[in-house]
mmCIF file of C-alpha atoms in Angstrom:
data_model
loop_
_atom_site.group_PDB
_atom_site.id
_atom_site.type_symbol
_atom_site.label_atom_id
_atom_site.label_comp_id
_atom_site.label_asym_id
_atom_site.label_seq_id
_atom_site.Cartn_x
_atom_site.Cartn_y
_atom_site.Cartn_z
ATOM 1 C CA MET A 6 0.000 0.000 0.000
ATOM 2 C CA LYS A 7 1.364 3.422 -0.966
ATOM 3 C CA GLN A 8 2.200 5.987 1.717
ATOM 4 C CA ILE A 9 -0.601 8.311 0.634
ATOM 5 C CA ASP A 10 -3.051 5.406 0.874
ATOM 6 C CA MET A 11 -1.808 4.599 4.379
ATOM 7 C CA ILE A 12 -2.313 8.211 5.464
ATOM 8 C CA LYS A 13 -5.856 8.098 4.054
ATOM 9 C CA SER A 14 -6.467 4.829 5.877
ATOM 10 C CA TYR A 15 -5.290 6.287 9.207
ATOM 11 C CA SER A 16 -7.475 9.357 8.662
ATOM 12 C CA GLN A 17 -10.495 7.054 8.769
ATOM 13 C CA LYS A 18 -9.435 5.347 12.006
ATOM 14 C CA ARG A 19 -10.692 6.299 15.452
ATOM 15 C CA CYS A 20 -7.859 5.687 17.924
ATOM 16 C CA LEU A 21 -7.469 5.302 21.675
ATOM 17 C CA VAL A 22 -4.262 5.447 23.716
ATOM 18 C CA VAL A 23 -4.428 3.907 27.206
ATOM 19 C CA GLU A 24 -1.305 4.771 29.173
ATOM 20 C CA THR A 25 -0.686 5.760 32.795
ATOM 21 C CA ASN A 26 2.405 7.845 31.955
ATOM 22 C CA PRO A 27 1.191 11.244 30.675
ATOM 23 C CA ASP A 28 4.383 11.910 28.704
ATOM 24 C CA LEU A 29 4.186 8.584 26.878
ATOM 25 C CA ARG A 30 0.460 9.089 26.395
ATOM 26 C CA THR A 31 1.171 12.377 24.643
ATOM 27 C CA LEU A 32 3.978 10.855 22.580
ATOM 28 C CA LEU A 33 1.746 8.049 21.317
ATOM 29 C CA LYS A 34 -1.100 10.416 20.502
ATOM 30 C CA ARG A 35 1.253 12.665 18.560
ATOM 31 C CA ALA A 36 2.624 9.659 16.681
ATOM 32 C CA LEU A 37 -0.863 8.545 15.614
ATOM 33 C CA VAL A 38 -1.716 12.066 14.472
ATOM 34 C CA ASP A 39 1.523 12.201 12.476
ATOM 35 C CA PHE A 40 0.623 8.857 10.879
ATOM 36 C CA GLY A 41 -2.587 10.468 9.605
ATOM 37 C CA SER A 42 -5.216 9.865 12.287
ATOM 38 C CA GLU A 43 -7.529 12.819 12.926
ATOM 39 C CA ASP A 44 -9.443 11.306 15.856
ATOM 40 C CA VAL A 45 -7.333 10.203 18.856
ATOM 41 C CA ASP A 46 -8.617 9.903 22.427
ATOM 42 C CA THR A 47 -6.529 9.101 25.498
ATOM 43 C CA ALA A 48 -7.173 7.397 28.833
ATOM 44 C CA GLY A 49 -5.001 7.156 31.923
ATOM 45 C CA HIS A 50 -6.376 3.875 33.268
ATOM 46 C CA ALA A 51 -8.563 0.899 32.340
ATOM 47 C CA GLU A 52 -11.813 2.221 33.821
ATOM 48 C CA GLU A 53 -11.559 5.420 31.801
ATOM 49 C CA ALA A 54 -10.822 3.402 28.665
ATOM 50 C CA ILE A 55 -13.875 1.180 29.197
ATOM 51 C CA ASP A 56 -16.054 4.264 29.721
ATOM 52 C CA LEU A 57 -14.812 5.737 26.431
ATOM 53 C CA CYS A 58 -15.371 2.444 24.606
ATOM 54 C CA GLN A 59 -18.941 2.305 25.888
ATOM 55 C CA ARG A 60 -19.556 5.598 24.107
ATOM 56 C CA ARG A 61 -17.434 5.173 20.966
ATOM 57 C CA GLN A 62 -16.218 2.348 18.728
ATOM 58 C CA TYR A 63 -12.432 2.447 18.252
ATOM 59 C CA ASP A 64 -10.468 1.060 15.319
ATOM 60 C CA ILE A 65 -7.023 1.179 16.938
ATOM 61 C CA VAL A 66 -6.165 0.843 20.637
ATOM 62 C CA LEU A 67 -2.646 1.175 22.024
ATOM 63 C CA ALA A 68 -2.658 0.072 25.670
ATOM 64 C CA ASP A 69 0.072 -0.221 28.277
ATOM 65 C CA TYR A 70 0.353 -3.645 29.910
ATOM 66 C CA GLU A 71 0.669 -2.152 33.409
ATOM 67 C CA LEU A 72 -2.359 0.062 33.989
ATOM 68 C CA GLY A 73 -2.252 0.211 37.795
ATOM 69 C CA LYS A 74 -4.953 -0.683 40.324
ATOM 70 C CA GLY A 75 -4.320 -4.365 39.673
ATOM 71 C CA ARG A 76 -5.428 -4.088 36.049
ATOM 72 C CA THR A 77 -3.444 -4.943 32.929
ATOM 73 C CA GLY A 78 -3.809 -4.072 29.287
ATOM 74 C CA GLN A 79 -4.500 -7.740 28.613
ATOM 75 C CA GLN A 80 -7.397 -7.701 31.070
ATOM 76 C CA LEU A 81 -8.670 -4.550 29.394
ATOM 77 C CA LEU A 82 -8.689 -6.310 26.016
ATOM 78 C CA GLU A 83 -10.510 -9.318 27.486
ATOM 79 C CA GLU A 84 -13.151 -7.123 29.105
ATOM 80 C CA LEU A 85 -13.710 -5.091 25.938
ATOM 81 C CA ARG A 86 -14.100 -8.274 23.875
ATOM 82 C CA PHE A 87 -16.380 -9.888 26.471
ATOM 83 C CA GLN A 88 -18.665 -6.839 26.579
ATOM 84 C CA GLY A 89 -18.695 -6.540 22.791
ATOM 85 C CA LEU A 90 -17.068 -3.110 22.914
ATOM 86 C CA PHE A 91 -14.199 -3.930 20.553
ATOM 87 C CA ASN A 92 -14.791 -5.877 17.367
ATOM 88 C CA ASN A 93 -12.596 -8.253 15.392
ATOM 89 C CA SER A 94 -11.828 -5.603 12.787
ATOM 90 C CA GLY A 95 -10.149 -3.446 15.429
ATOM 91 C CA ILE A 96 -6.415 -3.360 16.109
ATOM 92 C CA PHE A 97 -5.153 -3.780 19.690
ATOM 93 C CA PHE A 98 -1.461 -3.263 20.479
ATOM 94 C CA LEU A 99 -0.130 -4.099 23.936
ATOM 95 C CA ILE A 100 2.777 -1.978 25.187
ATOM 96 C CA SER A 101 5.009 -3.650 27.732
ATOM 97 C CA SER A 102 8.375 -3.317 29.399
ATOM 98 C CA GLU A 103 8.054 -6.969 30.429
ATOM 99 C CA VAL A 104 9.358 -9.027 27.522
ATOM 100 C CA ALA A 105 8.328 -12.269 29.238
ATOM 101 C CA THR A 106 4.703 -11.332 28.610
ATOM 102 C CA GLN A 107 5.168 -12.417 25.009
ATOM 103 C CA HIS A 108 6.092 -15.939 26.059
ATOM 104 C CA VAL A 109 2.685 -16.707 27.582
ATOM 105 C CA VAL A 110 0.544 -15.214 24.823
ATOM 106 C CA HIS A 111 -0.446 -18.706 23.706
ATOM 107 C CA ALA A 112 -2.444 -19.184 26.905
ATOM 108 C CA ILE A 113 -4.551 -16.107 26.225
ATOM 109 C CA GLU A 114 -7.963 -16.466 24.611
ATOM 110 C CA TYR A 115 -8.135 -12.877 23.412
ATOM 111 C CA GLN A 116 -4.796 -12.134 21.842
ATOM 112 C CA PRO A 117 -3.552 -8.635 21.011
ATOM 113 C CA ASP A 118 -2.544 -7.968 17.430
ATOM 114 C CA ASP A 119 1.009 -7.181 18.460
ATOM 115 C CA TYR A 120 3.336 -6.321 21.337
ATOM 116 C CA ILE A 121 5.442 -3.178 21.475
ATOM 117 C CA SER A 122 8.288 -3.070 23.990
ATOM 118 C CA LYS A 123 9.323 0.036 25.884
ATOM 119 C CA PRO A 124 11.021 2.376 25.265
ATOM 120 C CA ILE A 125 8.724 3.243 22.382
ATOM 121 C CA ASN A 126 10.425 3.904 19.062
ATOM 122 C CA ARG A 127 8.140 5.653 16.578
ATOM 123 C CA ASP A 128 10.168 4.398 13.637
ATOM 124 C CA ALA A 129 9.648 0.815 14.863
ATOM 125 C CA LEU A 130 5.963 1.368 15.707
ATOM 126 C CA ARG A 131 4.972 2.716 12.281
ATOM 127 C CA PRO A 132 5.751 -0.332 10.086
ATOM 128 C CA ARG A 133 4.190 -2.741 12.574
ATOM 129 C CA LEU A 134 1.036 -0.676 12.850
ATOM 130 C CA ASP A 135 0.957 -0.248 9.058
ATOM 131 C CA ASN A 136 1.170 -4.017 8.699
ATOM 132 C CA ALA A 137 -1.687 -4.523 11.163
ATOM 133 C CA VAL A 138 -3.860 -2.008 9.280
ATOM 134 C CA GLN A 139 -3.165 -3.769 5.978
ATOM 135 C CA LYS A 140 -3.850 -7.192 7.494
ATOM 136 C CA LYS A 141 -7.217 -6.093 8.895
ATOM 137 C CA ALA A 142 -8.109 -4.687 5.465
ATOM 138 C CA ALA A 143 -7.213 -7.992 3.793
ATOM 139 C CA LEU A 144 -9.245 -9.970 6.342
ATOM 140 C CA ILE A 145 -12.187 -7.577 6.451
ATOM 141 C CA GLU A 146 -14.769 -10.129 5.230
ATOM 142 C CA VAL A 147 -13.512 -12.711 7.724
ATOM 143 C CA ASN A 148 -13.753 -10.288 10.616
ATOM 144 C CA LYS A 149 -17.189 -9.023 9.573
ATOM 145 C CA ALA A 150 -18.453 -12.608 9.701
ATOM 146 C CA LEU A 151 -16.849 -13.155 13.112
ATOM 147 C CA ASP A 152 -18.432 -9.984 14.471
ATOM 148 C CA LYS A 153 -21.822 -11.276 13.308
ATOM 149 C CA LYS A 154 -21.153 -14.655 15.005
ATOM 150 C CA ARG A 155 -21.197 -16.479 11.674
ATOM 151 C CA PRO A 156 -18.248 -18.892 11.876
ATOM 152 C CA ARG A 157 -19.188 -20.819 8.727
ATOM 153 C CA SER A 158 -19.218 -17.584 6.732
ATOM 154 C CA ALA A 159 -15.848 -16.690 8.242
ATOM 155 C CA ILE A 160 -14.500 -20.102 7.179
ATOM 156 C CA ALA A 161 -15.709 -19.478 3.632
ATOM 157 C CA ALA A 162 -14.112 -16.003 3.619
ATOM 158 C CA CYS A 163 -10.790 -17.482 4.788
ATOM 159 C CA GLN A 164 -10.917 -20.104 2.056
ATOM 160 C CA ASP A 165 -11.693 -17.466 -0.580
ATOM 161 C CA LEU A 166 -8.651 -15.405 0.462
ATOM 162 C CA ILE A 167 -6.410 -18.477 0.484
ATOM 163 C CA ASN A 168 -7.665 -19.621 -2.926
ATOM 164 C CA GLU A 169 -6.904 -16.216 -4.430
ATOM 165 C CA GLY A 170 -3.279 -16.960 -3.622
ATOM 166 C CA GLU A 171 -2.068 -13.365 -3.869
ATOM 167 C CA SER A 172 -2.283 -11.844 -0.400
ATOM 168 C CA LYS A 173 0.743 -11.808 1.901
ATOM 169 C CA PHE A 174 -1.726 -12.452 4.729
ATOM 170 C CA ILE A 175 -2.633 -15.966 3.588
ATOM 171 C CA PRO A 176 -0.820 -17.456 6.640
ATOM 172 C CA ASP A 177 -3.056 -15.333 8.878
ATOM 173 C CA ALA A 178 -6.119 -16.589 7.018
ATOM 174 C CA ARG A 179 -4.898 -20.171 7.488
ATOM 175 C CA LYS A 180 -4.417 -19.589 11.208
ATOM 176 C CA ILE A 181 -7.964 -18.282 11.633
ATOM 177 C CA LEU A 182 -9.316 -21.029 9.372
ATOM 178 C CA GLY A 183 -7.750 -23.802 11.434
ATOM 179 C CA GLU A 184 -9.050 -22.378 14.695
ATOM 180 C CA LEU A 185 -12.542 -21.996 13.276
ATOM 181 C CA MET A 186 -12.551 -25.520 11.856
ATOM 182 C CA CYS A 187 -11.597 -26.964 15.237
ATOM 183 C CA ASP A 188 -14.201 -24.824 16.986
ATOM 184 C CA GLN A 189 -16.814 -26.171 14.547
ATOM 185 C CA GLY A 190 -15.756 -29.789 15.055
ATOM 186 C CA MET A 191 -14.181 -30.028 11.587
ATOM 187 C CA PHE A 192 -11.115 -31.814 12.936
ATOM 188 C CA GLU A 193 -10.251 -33.878 9.853
ATOM 189 C CA GLU A 194 -10.377 -30.745 7.684
ATOM 190 C CA ALA A 195 -8.254 -28.848 10.199
ATOM 191 C CA LYS A 196 -5.711 -31.663 10.384
ATOM 192 C CA HIS A 197 -5.481 -31.744 6.583
ATOM 193 C CA MET A 198 -4.953 -27.990 6.430
ATOM 194 C CA TYR A 199 -2.265 -27.946 9.135
ATOM 195 C CA SER A 200 -0.521 -31.005 7.675
ATOM 196 C CA GLY A 201 -0.356 -29.247 4.317
ATOM 197 C CA ILE A 202 2.207 -26.840 5.767
ATOM 198 C CA PRO A 203 5.721 -28.397 5.458
ATOM 199 C CA ALA A 204 6.917 -29.606 8.860
ATOM 200 C CA ASP A 205 10.177 -27.645 8.650
ATOM 201 C CA LYS A 206 8.230 -24.438 7.932
ATOM 202 C CA ARG A 207 5.287 -25.032 10.244
ATOM 203 C CA PRO A 208 4.842 -22.049 12.608
ATOM 204 C CA LEU A 209 3.994 -22.518 16.264
ATOM 205 C CA TRP A 210 0.270 -21.817 15.755
ATOM 206 C CA ALA A 211 0.121 -24.569 13.127
ATOM 207 C CA GLN A 212 1.966 -27.019 15.378
ATOM 208 C CA LEU A 213 -0.494 -26.297 18.194
ATOM 209 C CA GLY A 214 -3.436 -26.559 15.817
ATOM 210 C CA LEU A 215 -2.278 -29.903 14.447
ATOM 211 C CA ALA A 216 -1.834 -31.245 17.975
ATOM 212 C CA ARG A 217 -5.326 -30.043 18.904
ATOM 213 C CA ALA A 218 -6.876 -31.661 15.829
ATOM 214 C CA CYS A 219 -5.097 -34.964 16.512
ATOM 215 C CA GLN A 220 -6.161 -34.865 20.154
ATOM 216 C CA CYS A 221 -9.805 -34.299 19.217
ATOM 217 C CA LEU A 222 -9.597 -37.152 16.687
ATOM 218 C CA LYS A 223 -8.337 -39.392 19.524
ATOM 219 C CA GLU A 224 -4.961 -39.744 17.796
ATOM 220 C CA LEU A 225 -3.308 -39.304 21.169
ATOM 221 C CA ASP A 226 0.158 -40.615 20.299
ATOM 222 C CA SER A 227 0.438 -38.181 17.403
ATOM 223 C CA ALA A 228 -0.802 -35.328 19.577
ATOM 224 C CA GLU A 229 1.700 -36.216 22.315
ATOM 225 C CA THR A 230 4.579 -36.290 19.824
ATOM 226 C CA GLN A 231 3.581 -32.897 18.433
ATOM 227 C CA LEU A 232 3.283 -31.340 21.875
ATOM 228 C CA HIS A 233 6.611 -32.723 23.099
ATOM 229 C CA GLY A 234 8.242 -31.091 20.105
ATOM 230 C CA ILE A 235 6.597 -27.777 20.911
ATOM 231 C CA VAL A 236 7.524 -27.623 24.605
ATOM 232 C CA SER A 237 11.097 -28.714 23.890
ATOM 233 C CA GLU A 238 11.548 -25.546 21.822
ATOM 234 C CA ASN A 239 8.986 -23.243 23.489
ATOM 235 C CA ASP A 240 9.037 -23.965 27.191
ATOM 236 C CA TYR A 241 6.904 -20.885 27.974
ATOM 237 C CA CYS A 242 4.068 -22.002 25.699
ATOM 238 C CA VAL A 243 1.448 -22.583 28.395
ATOM 239 C CA GLU A 244 -1.140 -23.814 25.900
ATOM 240 C CA ALA A 245 1.128 -26.686 24.852
ATOM 241 C CA HIS A 246 1.705 -27.793 28.472
ATOM 242 C CA ASP A 247 -2.026 -27.617 29.126
ATOM 243 C CA ALA A 248 -2.835 -29.647 26.013
ATOM 244 C CA LEU A 249 -0.169 -32.189 26.933
ATOM 245 C CA ALA A 250 -1.759 -32.614 30.357
ATOM 246 C CA LYS A 251 -5.112 -33.345 28.671
ATOM 247 C CA VAL A 252 -3.487 -35.921 26.405
ATOM 248 C CA TYR A 253 -1.889 -37.645 29.393
ATOM 249 C CA GLU A 254 -5.217 -37.598 31.217
ATOM 250 C CA ALA A 255 -6.946 -39.205 28.220
ATOM 251 C CA LYS A 256 -4.237 -41.896 28.263
ATOM 252 C CA HIS A 257 -4.767 -42.381 32.034
ATOM 253 C CA LYS A 258 -1.222 -41.200 32.774
ATOM 254 C CA PHE A 259 -2.334 -39.040 35.652
ATOM 255 C CA ASP A 260 1.084 -38.484 37.241
ATOM 256 C CA LYS A 261 2.400 -37.148 33.951
ATOM 257 C CA ALA A 262 -0.721 -35.005 33.540
ATOM 258 C CA GLN A 263 -0.135 -33.461 36.946
ATOM 259 C CA GLY A 264 3.508 -32.868 36.104
ATOM 260 C CA ALA A 265 2.575 -31.058 32.880
ATOM 261 C CA LEU A 266 0.111 -28.833 34.748
ATOM 262 C CA ILE A 267 2.682 -28.016 37.436
ATOM 263 C CA LYS A 268 5.190 -27.175 34.694
#
């Protein structure tokens, strides 16, 4: 997308910055305005952000992970999604000085679109936010279907994008497609889709998806093998440990299940 098109795209976005530090809050607002946004609100804590979201629908939210009063940016995202105040077409970036936060993202049901580490670098923020804007545009039909609670329509929209074979966001469409297939009980289809990605190029989400599909198909040995491979390389992947515990439980290996949960 050309720079002038990106500026036009930002000009149509309603943005919200949620940050306890007033200086950083101002910096982020100024950055969004410089990118082209003409409508940027700010909040100093989660409660204020929720109040704003109850009155307005935001397209882009940049939220600090540590929001004080025992609340986190992740909890803010979960609450906004749960209350239906932030749709699937929106972009949510989590800002954190705690790099370890990224390691447990796989255990989170409502995942942010990206993480930005402090100190904030505008030159690093711009391309990542541009990419997120372009990805949401490419997946617009998928996200519209998800917002309307029409998973089968979302599956069809993912398949249409994949079949076109031109978008750089086809891997993202595959990721959503696999999750939706599993959610809809289409485990054989999901397994086929995940298995179609070469093993040496299979990203973590595809490895987890394949293990989930195998587990649901009662192919427990295959699921266990997949999950052992994941945790050996991604020890902080909580979802893999949790899934491994369920596999052990299904195989009546309760001591191993407990060990996986403790891990």
